[in-house]
Each structure stands twice: as C-alpha cells, then as structure tokens.
Amino acid sequence: MHRSRTDWLFIATVFVLAAGIAIRIVAAFQPLWLDEIWSLAFVDRIVSPWDVFTIHHLNNHPLNTLYLWLLGSSRMPILYRIPSLLSGIALPLWMTRVSWKRSHSEGFFVAVLIGLSLVILQTAVEARGYSPMLLAAFAAYVFFQRTERTEKFSDSVFYIFFASLAVTLHLSAIAVVLAAAAATFVRVYSVGTIAAFRKTLRLHSVPFLVFGLLVIFTMHQEAFDGGQDPGVSFSRFGADVLGWPSLPLWAATAVYFGVLVALIAVLEHVLRKDPPQGMFLLMLFCIAPAMLVGAGSRVIGLQVRFFLPSI
C-alpha cells in the first residue's frame, strides 16, 4: 500500500515538474517585453566587459547585461533568455530533489509551489538576472547547510562562491547572506560572543564585501534613479506572490494575513526546535526584507521582484 502511494506521488511530482518546464520553454519564445528591452538597450553603452559596472541603473543586472552584450543585438528572444531559462529549469528540479530526500510529500509540494509559481515562472522567462540569482542563492543555501553540519573547508568555499555570485547577479540575494550570518552567530553563540563573531566574519565577510562594493559603485552614481515606482500595498504584494494579481482586495488581505499567521506559527516552532535554523528563517522571511524596505524610500519599495530570495 505504502509503496503504491509513493509511486503515484512520484509520478505526480514528475508530471508537475514536466508541466512547469514545458510552460517555461513555451513562454521563452515570446517577444521581449519592457524591462528586457530596457536591459538590452544598455548594451549600446558597453565597450569593454568592465563597463557593465558603470551602468548605474536599477534595471542593470551586471552579469546578465554582460551576457546580452556578448550575444549581440537582433537575436531570437529565447537566446537572450537562455541563462534565465536554464537556471529556471534547474531550480525547481534541485529544490524538489533536496526536499524529496527529507519527505516525499514535501518534495511534491515543493514541485508544485516552485515549479508552477507565477512569480518564479516569470523570472525563468525573462532576459534578466533574477532567475540565475535564485539558483545561485539556493546553491549557497545548500552549501551553507552542509558547512553548518560538517564544517568542511570545501563546503565553506562553495558557499562563499555561490553567495558572492548570487549577490553579484542581483543585490537582493543579500537577504540569504544576512540569514545565514545570523544562523551562524546563533549556532556558535553558546561557545562565546567573540567566537561567534569570528566564525560569522570568517564565513560571511566575502559575500558582504562583494555586496558593499557593488552598493558603493551603484549608490554613488544614483543607480536606483529609474523613475518613480509607487510599489504596492502589503495585501496586494501577498496576492502577487501567490500568483493571483487579479484577486479582490478583501480576498488578498485575508490570504495575506492567513499566510502571515501560518508563517509566524512555523517560525515559532522552528525557533524552539532548532534555534539556528529558526533564526535563518526569521531573517530571510521577516527581518531582511524589513531592512531592505527601510534602506530607502523608493529605492526598494514593495515590489515582489526585490524579495525573490525570501519568497
């Protein structure tokens, strides 16, 4: 009986993942849209690869812009979207595999939530840096978890590399680094405050340094001067995250606060059971996004795309 149920769950998971991949591939052939065209327009300013760091604009995702420049103009839309498409396919496959090892039911729900999420689907078919950033951020998370368990030097190196890569792909990946740093500090704190600070700095200083340098380069040149972006309400933000942008405001409000209550309950449970992991989730879901919102008025705003690592 159990074996039969597991087989059916496996078949359903494969079907969901296949459907998500098919949707991504079909959508990737669609014409380029506003922000993609805007990103492609930056190519005309580039003479050498380093010039991607001199385009101080919110829509400039440096490594993605570099790829667009190397590819050149007047290409098929799907060619510009290859990095996003490949990373957008790899992400749900990898996340489902990791979750499946813990629980088959968890693997199935991850396949549904990540494989068919409207927000994640959109990043996978845009010629922008969000989808590669998510894959790099998840890789950083995987190796961070391994580092916490084994403390192997190789796992630490891989974490530092992928965390720095994720931040370079898009600055919003700093939410993952902040969460990981908080988890490291909590885990080592019982040994002593000084030891906790040393361990945290040793493991996370490089990604923070990369973030700091990118912010200095961009903020100095008014990188976020991309026109007024009014953002959305908390309720509408929650509806957009769920992929229901047409949801009535009252329903969006109810769903948002329902999810918020459930999230608080999960955080409370994990914080008691596993304080470092609980702190990681608390930082990722709540504190880091709040810090980003407080970092500047219009600079961040309540736009879903700036909180993808937390989503």
Short mmCIF file of N, CA, C and O in Angstrom, two decimals, residues 172-293:
data_model
loop_
_atom_site.label_atom_id
_atom_site.label_comp_id
_atom_site.label_asym_id
_atom_site.label_seq_id
_atom_site.Cartn_x
_atom_site.Cartn_y
_atom_site.Cartn_z
N SER A 172 19.52 41.73 -4.19
CA SER A 172 18.52 41.22 -3.25
C SER A 172 18.95 39.90 -2.62
O SER A 172 18.40 39.51 -1.58
N ALA A 173 19.94 39.21 -3.19
CA ALA A 173 20.43 37.97 -2.61
C ALA A 173 21.10 38.19 -1.26
O ALA A 173 21.36 37.22 -0.54
N ILE A 174 21.34 39.44 -0.90
CA ILE A 174 21.95 39.71 0.40
C ILE A 174 21.04 39.22 1.53
O ILE A 174 21.53 38.95 2.65
N ALA A 175 19.75 39.07 1.26
CA ALA A 175 18.83 38.53 2.28
C ALA A 175 19.26 37.15 2.73
O ALA A 175 19.17 36.80 3.91
N VAL A 176 19.73 36.32 1.80
CA VAL A 176 20.19 34.97 2.12
C VAL A 176 21.46 35.04 2.96
O VAL A 176 21.63 34.28 3.93
N VAL A 177 22.36 35.93 2.61
CA VAL A 177 23.62 36.07 3.35
C VAL A 177 23.35 36.56 4.77
O VAL A 177 23.94 36.07 5.73
N LEU A 178 22.46 37.54 4.91
CA LEU A 178 22.09 38.03 6.24
C LEU A 178 21.50 36.90 7.09
O LEU A 178 21.84 36.76 8.28
N ALA A 179 20.63 36.10 6.49
CA ALA A 179 20.01 35.00 7.22
C ALA A 179 21.05 33.96 7.63
O ALA A 179 21.04 33.45 8.76
N ALA A 180 21.95 33.63 6.71
CA ALA A 180 22.99 32.64 7.01
C ALA A 180 23.93 33.15 8.10
O ALA A 180 24.33 32.39 9.00
N ALA A 181 24.29 34.44 8.05
CA ALA A 181 25.18 35.01 9.06
C ALA A 181 24.52 34.97 10.44
O ALA A 181 25.16 34.64 11.45
N ALA A 182 23.22 35.28 10.49
CA ALA A 182 22.50 35.24 11.76
C ALA A 182 22.46 33.81 12.31
O ALA A 182 22.63 33.60 13.52
N ALA A 183 22.24 32.84 11.44
CA ALA A 183 22.20 31.44 11.87
C ALA A 183 23.55 30.98 12.40
O ALA A 183 23.63 30.27 13.42
N THR A 184 24.62 31.38 11.73
CA THR A 184 25.96 31.02 12.20
C THR A 184 26.24 31.61 13.58
O THR A 184 26.76 30.93 14.47
N PHE A 185 25.88 32.88 13.75
CA PHE A 185 26.13 33.53 15.03
C PHE A 185 25.36 32.84 16.16
O PHE A 185 25.91 32.61 17.25
N VAL A 186 24.10 32.51 15.93
CA VAL A 186 23.28 31.84 16.95
C VAL A 186 23.84 30.47 17.29
O VAL A 186 23.88 30.07 18.45
N ARG A 187 24.30 29.75 16.26
CA ARG A 187 24.83 28.40 16.50
C ARG A 187 26.08 28.42 17.35
O ARG A 187 26.29 27.54 18.21
N VAL A 188 26.95 29.40 17.15
CA VAL A 188 28.24 29.44 17.85
C VAL A 188 28.17 30.27 19.13
O VAL A 188 29.09 30.25 19.95
N TYR A 189 27.07 30.98 19.34
CA TYR A 189 26.98 31.92 20.45
C TYR A 189 27.19 31.24 21.80
O TYR A 189 27.75 31.84 22.73
N SER A 190 26.77 29.98 21.93
CA SER A 190 26.92 29.28 23.20
C SER A 190 28.39 29.11 23.60
O SER A 190 28.72 28.99 24.78
N VAL A 191 29.29 29.11 22.60
CA VAL A 191 30.72 28.99 22.88
C VAL A 191 31.28 30.30 23.41
O VAL A 191 32.23 30.32 24.21
N GLY A 192 30.69 31.41 22.96
CA GLY A 192 31.17 32.72 23.38
C GLY A 192 30.89 33.76 22.30
O GLY A 192 30.88 33.44 21.11
N THR A 193 30.69 34.99 22.75
CA THR A 193 30.37 36.06 21.80
C THR A 193 31.50 36.31 20.81
O THR A 193 31.27 36.47 19.61
N ILE A 194 32.74 36.33 21.30
CA ILE A 194 33.89 36.59 20.44
C ILE A 194 34.03 35.48 19.40
O ILE A 194 34.25 35.75 18.21
N ALA A 195 33.88 34.24 19.83
CA ALA A 195 33.98 33.12 18.91
C ALA A 195 32.88 33.17 17.86
O ALA A 195 33.11 32.85 16.69
N ALA A 196 31.69 33.59 18.27
CA ALA A 196 30.58 33.70 17.33
C ALA A 196 30.85 34.76 16.29
O ALA A 196 30.60 34.56 15.09
N PHE A 197 31.39 35.90 16.71
CA PHE A 197 31.72 36.97 15.77
C PHE A 197 32.81 36.50 14.81
O PHE A 197 32.73 36.77 13.59
N ARG A 198 33.83 35.84 15.30
CA ARG A 198 34.92 35.37 14.45
C ARG A 198 34.42 34.38 13.40
O ARG A 198 34.77 34.47 12.22
N LYS A 199 33.63 33.42 13.84
CA LYS A 199 33.10 32.42 12.92
C LYS A 199 32.21 33.07 11.86
O LYS A 199 32.30 32.74 10.67
N THR A 200 31.38 34.00 12.29
CA THR A 200 30.47 34.67 11.36
C THR A 200 31.25 35.48 10.33
O THR A 200 30.95 35.42 9.12
N LEU A 201 32.24 36.22 10.77
CA LEU A 201 33.04 37.02 9.85
C LEU A 201 33.84 36.15 8.90
O LEU A 201 33.95 36.45 7.71
N ARG A 202 34.41 35.07 9.41
CA ARG A 202 35.22 34.19 8.59
C ARG A 202 34.42 33.57 7.44
O ARG A 202 34.92 33.43 6.33
N LEU A 203 33.17 33.24 7.73
CA LEU A 203 32.35 32.54 6.72
C LEU A 203 31.60 33.51 5.81
O LEU A 203 31.38 33.19 4.63
N HIS A 204 31.22 34.67 6.31
CA HIS A 204 30.30 35.52 5.55
C HIS A 204 30.88 36.87 5.13
O HIS A 204 30.18 37.63 4.46
N SER A 205 32.11 37.17 5.49
CA SER A 205 32.65 38.51 5.19
C SER A 205 32.81 38.75 3.70
O SER A 205 32.58 39.88 3.23
N VAL A 206 33.18 37.73 2.94
CA VAL A 206 33.40 37.93 1.50
C VAL A 206 32.10 38.30 0.77
O VAL A 206 32.09 39.30 0.02
N PRO A 207 31.00 37.56 0.95
CA PRO A 207 29.75 38.00 0.31
C PRO A 207 29.32 39.40 0.74
O PRO A 207 28.83 40.18 -0.09
N PHE A 208 29.50 39.73 2.03
CA PHE A 208 29.16 41.08 2.48
C PHE A 208 30.05 42.12 1.81
O PHE A 208 29.59 43.22 1.47
N LEU A 209 31.32 41.78 1.64
CA LEU A 209 32.25 42.70 0.98
C LEU A 209 31.85 42.93 -0.47
O LEU A 209 31.86 44.08 -0.96
N VAL A 210 31.49 41.85 -1.16
CA VAL A 210 31.03 41.98 -2.55
C VAL A 210 29.80 42.87 -2.62
O VAL A 210 29.70 43.77 -3.48
N PHE A 211 28.87 42.64 -1.71
CA PHE A 211 27.65 43.47 -1.67
C PHE A 211 28.01 44.94 -1.42
O PHE A 211 27.50 45.83 -2.09
N GLY A 212 28.89 45.17 -0.46
CA GLY A 212 29.27 46.54 -0.13
C GLY A 212 29.92 47.26 -1.29
O GLY A 212 29.61 48.43 -1.57
N LEU A 213 30.81 46.57 -2.00
CA LEU A 213 31.47 47.20 -3.15
C LEU A 213 30.47 47.52 -4.25
O LEU A 213 30.53 48.60 -4.86
N LEU A 214 29.55 46.60 -4.51
CA LEU A 214 28.54 46.85 -5.54
C LEU A 214 27.63 48.01 -5.15
O LEU A 214 27.28 48.84 -5.99
N VAL A 215 27.27 48.08 -3.89
CA VAL A 215 26.41 49.18 -3.43
C VAL A 215 27.14 50.51 -3.54
O VAL A 215 26.57 51.52 -3.99
N ILE A 216 28.40 50.52 -3.16
CA ILE A 216 29.18 51.77 -3.26
C ILE A 216 29.27 52.24 -4.70
O ILE A 216 29.06 53.42 -5.01
N PHE A 217 29.55 51.30 -5.61
CA PHE A 217 29.65 51.67 -7.01
C PHE A 217 28.33 52.20 -7.55
O PHE A 217 28.28 53.16 -8.31
N THR A 218 27.23 51.54 -7.17
CA THR A 218 25.94 51.90 -7.75
C THR A 218 25.30 53.08 -7.04
O THR A 218 24.83 54.01 -7.69
N MET A 219 25.30 53.08 -5.70
CA MET A 219 24.65 54.16 -4.96
C MET A 219 25.34 55.51 -5.25
O MET A 219 24.69 56.53 -5.33
N HIS A 220 26.66 55.47 -5.41
CA HIS A 220 27.40 56.71 -5.66
C HIS A 220 26.94 57.37 -6.95
O HIS A 220 26.97 58.58 -7.08
N GLN A 221 26.52 56.56 -7.90
CA GLN A 221 26.11 57.08 -9.20
C GLN A 221 24.59 57.06 -9.36
O GLN A 221 24.08 57.06 -10.47
N GLU A 222 23.88 57.05 -8.24
CA GLU A 222 22.42 57.08 -8.27
C GLU A 222 21.86 55.94 -9.11
O GLU A 222 21.08 56.13 -10.04
N ALA A 223 22.29 54.73 -8.78
CA ALA A 223 21.90 53.56 -9.56
C ALA A 223 20.41 53.32 -9.55
O ALA A 223 19.87 52.73 -10.47
N PHE A 224 19.75 53.77 -8.52
CA PHE A 224 18.33 53.45 -8.40
C PHE A 224 17.43 54.54 -8.98
O PHE A 224 16.24 54.58 -8.73
N ASP A 225 18.03 55.43 -9.74
CA ASP A 225 17.25 56.50 -10.36
C ASP A 225 16.58 55.98 -11.63
O ASP A 225 16.99 56.28 -12.74
N GLY A 226 15.57 55.16 -11.45
CA GLY A 226 14.91 54.54 -12.59
C GLY A 226 13.49 55.00 -12.76
O GLY A 226 12.67 54.29 -13.35
N GLY A 227 13.13 56.17 -12.26
CA GLY A 227 11.76 56.66 -12.36
C GLY A 227 10.97 56.27 -11.13
O GLY A 227 11.33 55.38 -10.38
N GLN A 228 9.88 56.94 -10.91
CA GLN A 228 9.08 56.69 -9.71
C GLN A 228 8.40 55.33 -9.79
O GLN A 228 7.82 54.96 -10.80
N ASP A 229 8.51 54.59 -8.73
CA ASP A 229 7.92 53.26 -8.65
C ASP A 229 7.09 53.22 -7.37
O ASP A 229 7.63 53.07 -6.28
N PRO A 230 5.77 53.40 -7.45
CA PRO A 230 4.97 53.57 -6.24
C PRO A 230 4.85 52.34 -5.37
O PRO A 230 4.46 52.42 -4.22
N GLY A 231 5.21 51.17 -5.91
CA GLY A 231 5.09 49.96 -5.11
C GLY A 231 3.64 49.52 -4.97
O GLY A 231 2.76 50.01 -5.66
N VAL A 232 3.39 48.60 -4.07
CA VAL A 232 2.05 48.08 -3.86
C VAL A 232 1.79 47.95 -2.37
O VAL A 232 2.70 48.05 -1.56
N SER A 233 0.53 47.72 -2.01
CA SER A 233 0.19 47.53 -0.61
C SER A 233 0.65 46.16 -0.14
O SER A 233 0.95 45.28 -0.95
N PHE A 234 0.71 45.96 1.18
CA PHE A 234 1.08 44.66 1.71
C PHE A 234 0.14 43.57 1.21
O PHE A 234 0.56 42.48 0.86
N SER A 235 -1.15 43.88 1.18
CA SER A 235 -2.12 42.88 0.75
C SER A 235 -1.94 42.52 -0.71
O SER A 235 -1.96 41.35 -1.09
N ARG A 236 -1.79 43.55 -1.55
CA ARG A 236 -1.59 43.29 -2.97
C ARG A 236 -0.28 42.57 -3.20
O ARG A 236 -0.15 41.69 -4.06
N PHE A 237 0.75 42.91 -2.42
CA PHE A 237 2.04 42.24 -2.50
C PHE A 237 1.87 40.74 -2.25
O PHE A 237 2.39 39.91 -2.98
N GLY A 238 1.10 40.39 -1.20
CA GLY A 238 0.86 38.99 -0.90
C GLY A 238 0.12 38.28 -2.02
O GLY A 238 0.43 37.12 -2.35
N ALA A 239 -0.83 38.94 -2.64
CA ALA A 239 -1.57 38.34 -3.75
C ALA A 239 -0.65 38.12 -4.95
O ALA A 239 -0.74 37.08 -5.62
N ASP A 240 0.24 39.06 -5.22
CA ASP A 240 1.17 38.91 -6.33
C ASP A 240 2.14 37.76 -6.09
O ASP A 240 2.51 37.04 -7.02
N VAL A 241 2.57 37.60 -4.85
CA VAL A 241 3.47 36.50 -4.52
C VAL A 241 2.81 35.16 -4.81
O VAL A 241 3.42 34.23 -5.35
N LEU A 242 1.53 35.06 -4.48
CA LEU A 242 0.80 33.82 -4.71
C LEU A 242 0.45 33.62 -6.18
O LEU A 242 0.00 32.53 -6.56
N GLY A 243 0.67 34.62 -6.99
CA GLY A 243 0.37 34.49 -8.40
C GLY A 243 -1.08 34.79 -8.73
O GLY A 243 -1.58 34.36 -9.76
N TRP A 244 -1.76 35.54 -7.85
CA TRP A 244 -3.17 35.90 -8.06
C TRP A 244 -3.30 37.42 -8.11
O TRP A 244 -3.94 38.04 -7.26
N PRO A 245 -2.71 38.08 -9.12
CA PRO A 245 -2.74 39.55 -9.16
C PRO A 245 -4.14 40.13 -9.31
O PRO A 245 -4.36 41.29 -8.99
N SER A 246 -5.11 39.33 -9.82
CA SER A 246 -6.46 39.85 -10.02
C SER A 246 -7.37 39.58 -8.81
O SER A 246 -8.57 39.84 -8.86
N LEU A 247 -6.80 39.07 -7.73
CA LEU A 247 -7.59 38.77 -6.55
C LEU A 247 -8.19 40.05 -5.97
O LEU A 247 -7.52 41.07 -5.89
N PRO A 248 -9.48 40.04 -5.57
CA PRO A 248 -10.08 41.24 -4.94
C PRO A 248 -9.29 41.64 -3.70
O PRO A 248 -8.70 40.79 -3.02
N LEU A 249 -9.32 42.92 -3.38
CA LEU A 249 -8.51 43.42 -2.27
C LEU A 249 -8.86 42.76 -0.94
O LEU A 249 -7.97 42.42 -0.16
N TRP A 250 -10.16 42.54 -0.69
CA TRP A 250 -10.55 41.92 0.58
C TRP A 250 -10.02 40.49 0.66
O TRP A 250 -9.56 40.04 1.70
N ALA A 251 -10.06 39.78 -0.48
CA ALA A 251 -9.56 38.40 -0.50
C ALA A 251 -8.04 38.38 -0.37
O ALA A 251 -7.47 37.52 0.32
N ALA A 252 -7.38 39.34 -1.04
CA ALA A 252 -5.93 39.44 -0.93
C ALA A 252 -5.51 39.70 0.51
O ALA A 252 -4.54 39.13 1.01
N THR A 253 -6.25 40.57 1.19
CA THR A 253 -5.96 40.87 2.59
C THR A 253 -6.13 39.64 3.46
O THR A 253 -5.28 39.34 4.31
N ALA A 254 -7.22 38.89 3.25
CA ALA A 254 -7.47 37.69 4.04
C ALA A 254 -6.38 36.65 3.81
O ALA A 254 -5.86 36.04 4.76
N VAL A 255 -6.02 36.44 2.55
CA VAL A 255 -4.98 35.46 2.22
C VAL A 255 -3.65 35.90 2.82
O VAL A 255 -2.91 35.09 3.41
N TYR A 256 -3.33 37.18 2.67
CA TYR A 256 -2.05 37.68 3.17
C TYR A 256 -1.91 37.45 4.67
O TYR A 256 -0.89 36.92 5.14
N PHE A 257 -2.92 37.84 5.42
CA PHE A 257 -2.82 37.69 6.88
C PHE A 257 -2.91 36.23 7.30
O PHE A 257 -2.32 35.83 8.31
N GLY A 258 -3.62 35.40 6.53
CA GLY A 258 -3.65 33.97 6.82
C GLY A 258 -2.27 33.35 6.67
O GLY A 258 -1.82 32.58 7.52
N VAL A 259 -1.60 33.71 5.56
CA VAL A 259 -0.24 33.21 5.34
C VAL A 259 0.71 33.75 6.40
O VAL A 259 1.59 33.04 6.89
N LEU A 260 0.52 35.01 6.79
CA LEU A 260 1.38 35.62 7.81
C LEU A 260 1.25 34.91 9.15
O LEU A 260 2.26 34.62 9.81
N VAL A 261 0.03 34.57 9.55
CA VAL A 261 -0.20 33.84 10.80
C VAL A 261 0.46 32.47 10.74
O VAL A 261 1.12 32.02 11.69
N ALA A 262 0.28 31.78 9.62
CA ALA A 262 0.90 30.46 9.46
C ALA A 262 2.42 30.56 9.51
O ALA A 262 3.09 29.71 10.12
N LEU A 263 2.97 31.60 8.87
CA LEU A 263 4.42 31.79 8.88
C LEU A 263 4.94 32.03 10.28
O LEU A 263 5.97 31.46 10.69
N ILE A 264 4.23 32.85 11.05
CA ILE A 264 4.64 33.11 12.44
C ILE A 264 4.62 31.83 13.26
O ILE A 264 5.53 31.57 14.06
N ALA A 265 3.60 31.00 13.05
CA ALA A 265 3.50 29.74 13.78
C ALA A 265 4.66 28.81 13.43
O ALA A 265 5.25 28.17 14.32
N VAL A 266 5.00 28.74 12.15
CA VAL A 266 6.12 27.90 11.72
C VAL A 266 7.43 28.41 12.31
O VAL A 266 8.25 27.63 12.82
N LEU A 267 7.63 29.73 12.27
CA LEU A 267 8.86 30.30 12.81
C LEU A 267 8.98 30.04 14.31
O LEU A 267 10.07 29.70 14.80
N GLU A 268 7.89 30.18 15.01
CA GLU A 268 7.91 29.94 16.46
C GLU A 268 8.28 28.49 16.75
O GLU A 268 9.08 28.21 17.66
N HIS A 269 7.73 27.56 15.98
CA HIS A 269 8.03 26.14 16.19
C HIS A 269 9.49 25.83 15.89
O HIS A 269 10.17 25.15 16.68
N VAL A 270 9.99 26.35 14.76
CA VAL A 270 11.37 26.06 14.37
C VAL A 270 12.36 26.73 15.32
O VAL A 270 13.41 26.16 15.64
N LEU A 271 12.04 27.93 15.78
CA LEU A 271 12.93 28.61 16.72
C LEU A 271 13.12 27.82 18.01
O LEU A 271 14.21 27.80 18.59
N ARG A 272 12.06 27.16 18.46
CA ARG A 272 12.17 26.35 19.67
C ARG A 272 12.90 25.04 19.40
O ARG A 272 13.70 24.58 20.21
N LYS A 273 12.64 24.44 18.25
CA LYS A 273 13.22 23.13 17.93
C LYS A 273 14.66 23.23 17.46
O LYS A 273 15.51 22.41 17.83
N ASP A 274 14.96 24.22 16.63
CA ASP A 274 16.30 24.39 16.04
C ASP A 274 16.59 25.88 15.93
O ASP A 274 16.33 26.50 14.90
N PRO A 275 17.12 26.50 17.00
CA PRO A 275 17.32 27.95 17.02
C PRO A 275 18.10 28.51 15.82
O PRO A 275 17.67 29.53 15.26
N PRO A 276 19.23 27.91 15.40
CA PRO A 276 19.93 28.48 14.24
C PRO A 276 19.08 28.48 12.97
O PRO A 276 19.04 29.47 12.24
N GLN A 277 18.38 27.37 12.69
CA GLN A 277 17.53 27.31 11.52
C GLN A 277 16.35 28.27 11.66
O GLN A 277 15.93 28.92 10.69
N GLY A 278 15.82 28.37 12.87
CA GLY A 278 14.74 29.32 13.11
C GLY A 278 15.16 30.75 12.87
O GLY A 278 14.42 31.54 12.29
N MET A 279 16.38 31.08 13.31
CA MET A 279 16.89 32.42 13.07
C MET A 279 17.12 32.66 11.59
O MET A 279 16.87 33.77 11.08
N PHE A 280 17.58 31.64 10.88
CA PHE A 280 17.76 31.76 9.43
C PHE A 280 16.43 32.12 8.76
O PHE A 280 16.35 33.04 7.95
N LEU A 281 15.38 31.39 9.11
CA LEU A 281 14.07 31.63 8.51
C LEU A 281 13.51 32.99 8.93
O LEU A 281 12.90 33.70 8.11
N LEU A 282 13.71 33.35 10.19
CA LEU A 282 13.21 34.64 10.67
C LEU A 282 13.88 35.79 9.92
O LEU A 282 13.21 36.74 9.50
N MET A 283 15.18 35.70 9.74
CA MET A 283 15.90 36.73 8.99
C MET A 283 15.46 36.75 7.54
O MET A 283 15.22 37.82 6.97
N LEU A 284 15.34 35.59 6.92
CA LEU A 284 15.03 35.51 5.50
C LEU A 284 13.63 36.02 5.19
O LEU A 284 13.41 36.74 4.22
N PHE A 285 12.67 35.63 6.04
CA PHE A 285 11.27 35.96 5.77
C PHE A 285 10.83 37.32 6.30
O PHE A 285 9.94 37.94 5.73
N CYS A 286 11.46 37.77 7.37
CA CYS A 286 10.94 38.97 8.05
C CYS A 286 11.96 40.09 8.18
O CYS A 286 11.75 41.19 7.65
N ILE A 287 13.05 39.83 8.87
CA ILE A 287 13.96 40.90 9.23
C ILE A 287 14.70 41.47 8.02
O ILE A 287 14.76 42.69 7.83
N ALA A 288 15.25 40.59 7.17
CA ALA A 288 15.99 41.06 6.00
C ALA A 288 15.11 41.87 5.05
O ALA A 288 15.51 42.96 4.60
N PRO A 289 13.90 41.39 4.71
CA PRO A 289 13.03 42.24 3.88
C PRO A 289 12.70 43.57 4.53
O PRO A 289 12.64 44.60 3.84
N ALA A 290 12.48 43.56 5.86
CA ALA A 290 12.19 44.82 6.55
C ALA A 290 13.38 45.77 6.46
O ALA A 290 13.22 46.98 6.29
N MET A 291 14.59 45.23 6.56
CA MET A 291 15.78 46.05 6.44
C MET A 291 15.90 46.64 5.04
O MET A 291 16.31 47.79 4.86
N LEU A 292 15.54 45.85 4.02
CA LEU A 292 15.61 46.34 2.65
C LEU A 292 14.59 47.45 2.42
O LEU A 292 14.87 48.44 1.74
N VAL A 293 13.39 47.27 2.99
CA VAL A 293 12.37 48.30 2.86
C VAL A 293 12.85 49.59 3.53
O VAL A 293 12.67 50.70 3.02
#
